[in-house]
Amino acid sequence: MSSAPPVAQLRHVVRVFAGTPPVLAVNDVSLRVEAGDYLAIMGVSGSGKSTLLNLLGLLDRPTSGSYELGGVDSTTLGERQRCQLRGTMLGFVFQSFHLLPDRTVLENVLLGMAYSGVERSMRMRRAQQALAQVSMTHRAGFHPTTLSGGERQRVAIARALAARPKILLADEPTGNLDQNTSDEIMDVIGELRDHGLTLVVVTHDQQVAARADRIVAMRDGRIDTEGVFAPVLDVHHD
Amino acid sequence: MTDHVVPRRDRFGAQDVLTEAVRGLPGRPGRLLLAVLTVTLGVGSLVATLGFAQTGAHQVAARFDAFASTRLVAAPAKNIQDDHDLAVMPWDSDERALRLNGVVAAGLICELDSKTMVIKAVPLNDPEAIPLAPPAVVAVTPGLFSVVDASLVEGTFINAFHQENAELVAVLGANAATTLGITRVDNQPAIFINNFSLTVIGILDTASYHPELQDAVIIPLSSARNWFGLGTAGQLDLDISLGAGDLVASQLPTMLNPNDPSGYAITKPVAASVIRSQLSGDVDALFLGFGLIALVIGSLTTAAITSLAVMERRGEIGLRRALGATRGQIGAQFLTETGIIGLLGGLLGAAGGVLVVVGVCAANSWTPILDVRITVAATLLGLVAGTTAGVLPAIKAARTEPATTLQAGT
Ligand SMILES: Nc1ncnc2c1ncn2[C@@H]1O[C@H](COP(=O)(O)OP(=O)(O)OP(=O)(O)O)[C@@H](O)[C@H]1O
Ligand SMILES: [Mg+2]
């Protein structure tokens, strides 16, 4: 397992937000994400989870350190290449669903492929497959405003899946959902790993984190403990 | 990562930008309408202004052409060195001219030297009389009224009888009548010129081709010669049938003086309406300025509205970036949105401007004239105004950091 090259690797990554005083949001983090990993990132509010996820998602650049994604050192890439890498390799799910309200479910999923270079003739079929994966085929023609929160998040997941990313990055994917719906969504996400997707999930929720193979706990911008079992959770319970 | 190159047709290209921009527009219909309408107003007033200017110019030109092609003026030619007349107009020039084929009407006209004239509306030596800024005194033969297309408010024109008998009668130009305080002629009012009492027989309504007659006291040429010492017959104005100009011009000098036809200058008159059209140019400039200002306001409105939209759509922008959109693609989308607003405004404005021109022309039974290129250029001007308006919001949108916009909010 460790002999295969990691799909993503952070080395001594620092992210400082300028200001008075400057905020050291991510402080010397090194992290390996293997292909097929299911990783949860936990930690108290303000510990740097989202900042770390944004760095992994190429939505932000590290102040120092290096980040290799899919064998490419992303810190050497230009803006255009970073966008292409982001569009093809990474899928995102957020706490808020970010669906475009004036477009149907299907159109929202199609948008997920607009910037990723997926062959146009394939897009419709892929969108339908993605909707089937999240069991939303029957809502394809609906507008997001008519859907429940869980359904909306399913659509957002389908949108992320449509471009066939290697890694799915989810920042509090269940943050806006009740317990039952949260479980359903995590079931959907969990199934994706069976299709070879690498998962990184930021969450406050221990039950959500417990589904992962590996939990990274963050505190003050640093990785505090790395483990694969439940007792760790108790230590960092806030 | 496999570094395969995405075929151009599968990239997010110009067509996708256009599609996304069109789909993004109706988000706030009220605001969209406002932006489109302000651009419409600007482009519309520009098109209407230019349309009216063109129509007006054509109107004037048409009138002028109509005049120019059926009017001739004959006068003694001048010696270039000492400015002396090279010939004398015969007193019966009008009758001679009428013998020519193609001459419809002919009239002599000569302004008297007003410095030697004392003109009053009341009997001489009335101590109460207020000295007037004297009207001009113009002597004409009866045919002139028909040449200048004159009409009367009331009374009669000077006729052959008056001319033949050197009658002491006068037709007053409308302004001259006001100056002299004469409003009606049925009571046979008199005016006084150098102690001679003249009966006012008519008041002019229009004299389109010699508008200066409105300021004059018009008397028979024979009377001017008889009573006021007029020494020359002035110039001969002719109304000719269409197309007869060259023939009449070539034959008239011989008719005026068979022995020395070279002393006459035959010219086409310059219509006074041409001069008036230059005056309306100032008004055009005013409306042109108004149109430009409206267009600038339209552009600013569009910019403000789009700026607001960029703020509100930060989440959408962040999402698109997360999906792989470059800054350029985001900027292009917003720029295209304002471009479409401008184009819509341009199209509506051009159409509206044309409608206004056509409507006003129809109401006045003018021929609407509007260069098609103006409507095309105006539409493009709307596009330019919209696109310009989009530059700053587009930059703002492109600079939006996806990381910060994706976490909170909807
Ligand atoms: N764009 C920014 N500018 C300045 N400071 C920032 C920015 N983003 C995050 N921070 C700061 O960096 C630190 C880490 O923030 P981050 O959002 O990563 O925390 P988090 O662990 O995701 O918290 P939460 O659980 O509340 O989402 C915080 O102190 C935050 O205020
Ligand atoms: Mg966070």
PDB file of C-alpha atoms and ligand atoms in Angstrom, chain A residues 49-50 171-172, chain B residues 407, ligand 2:
ATOM      1  CA  LYS A  49      -9.670  22.272   8.781  1.00  0.00           C
ATOM      2  CA  SER A  50     -11.256  24.246   5.972  1.00  0.00           C
ATOM      3  CA  ASP A 171     -16.285  20.292   3.951  1.00  0.00           C
ATOM      4  CA  GLU A 172     -18.964  19.594   6.555  1.00  0.00           C
TER       5      GLU A 172
ATOM      6  CA  GLN B 407     -17.971  28.023   3.082  1.00  0.00           C
TER       7      GLN B 407
HETATM    8 MG    MG C   2     -14.422  25.161   8.263  1.00  0.00          MG
END
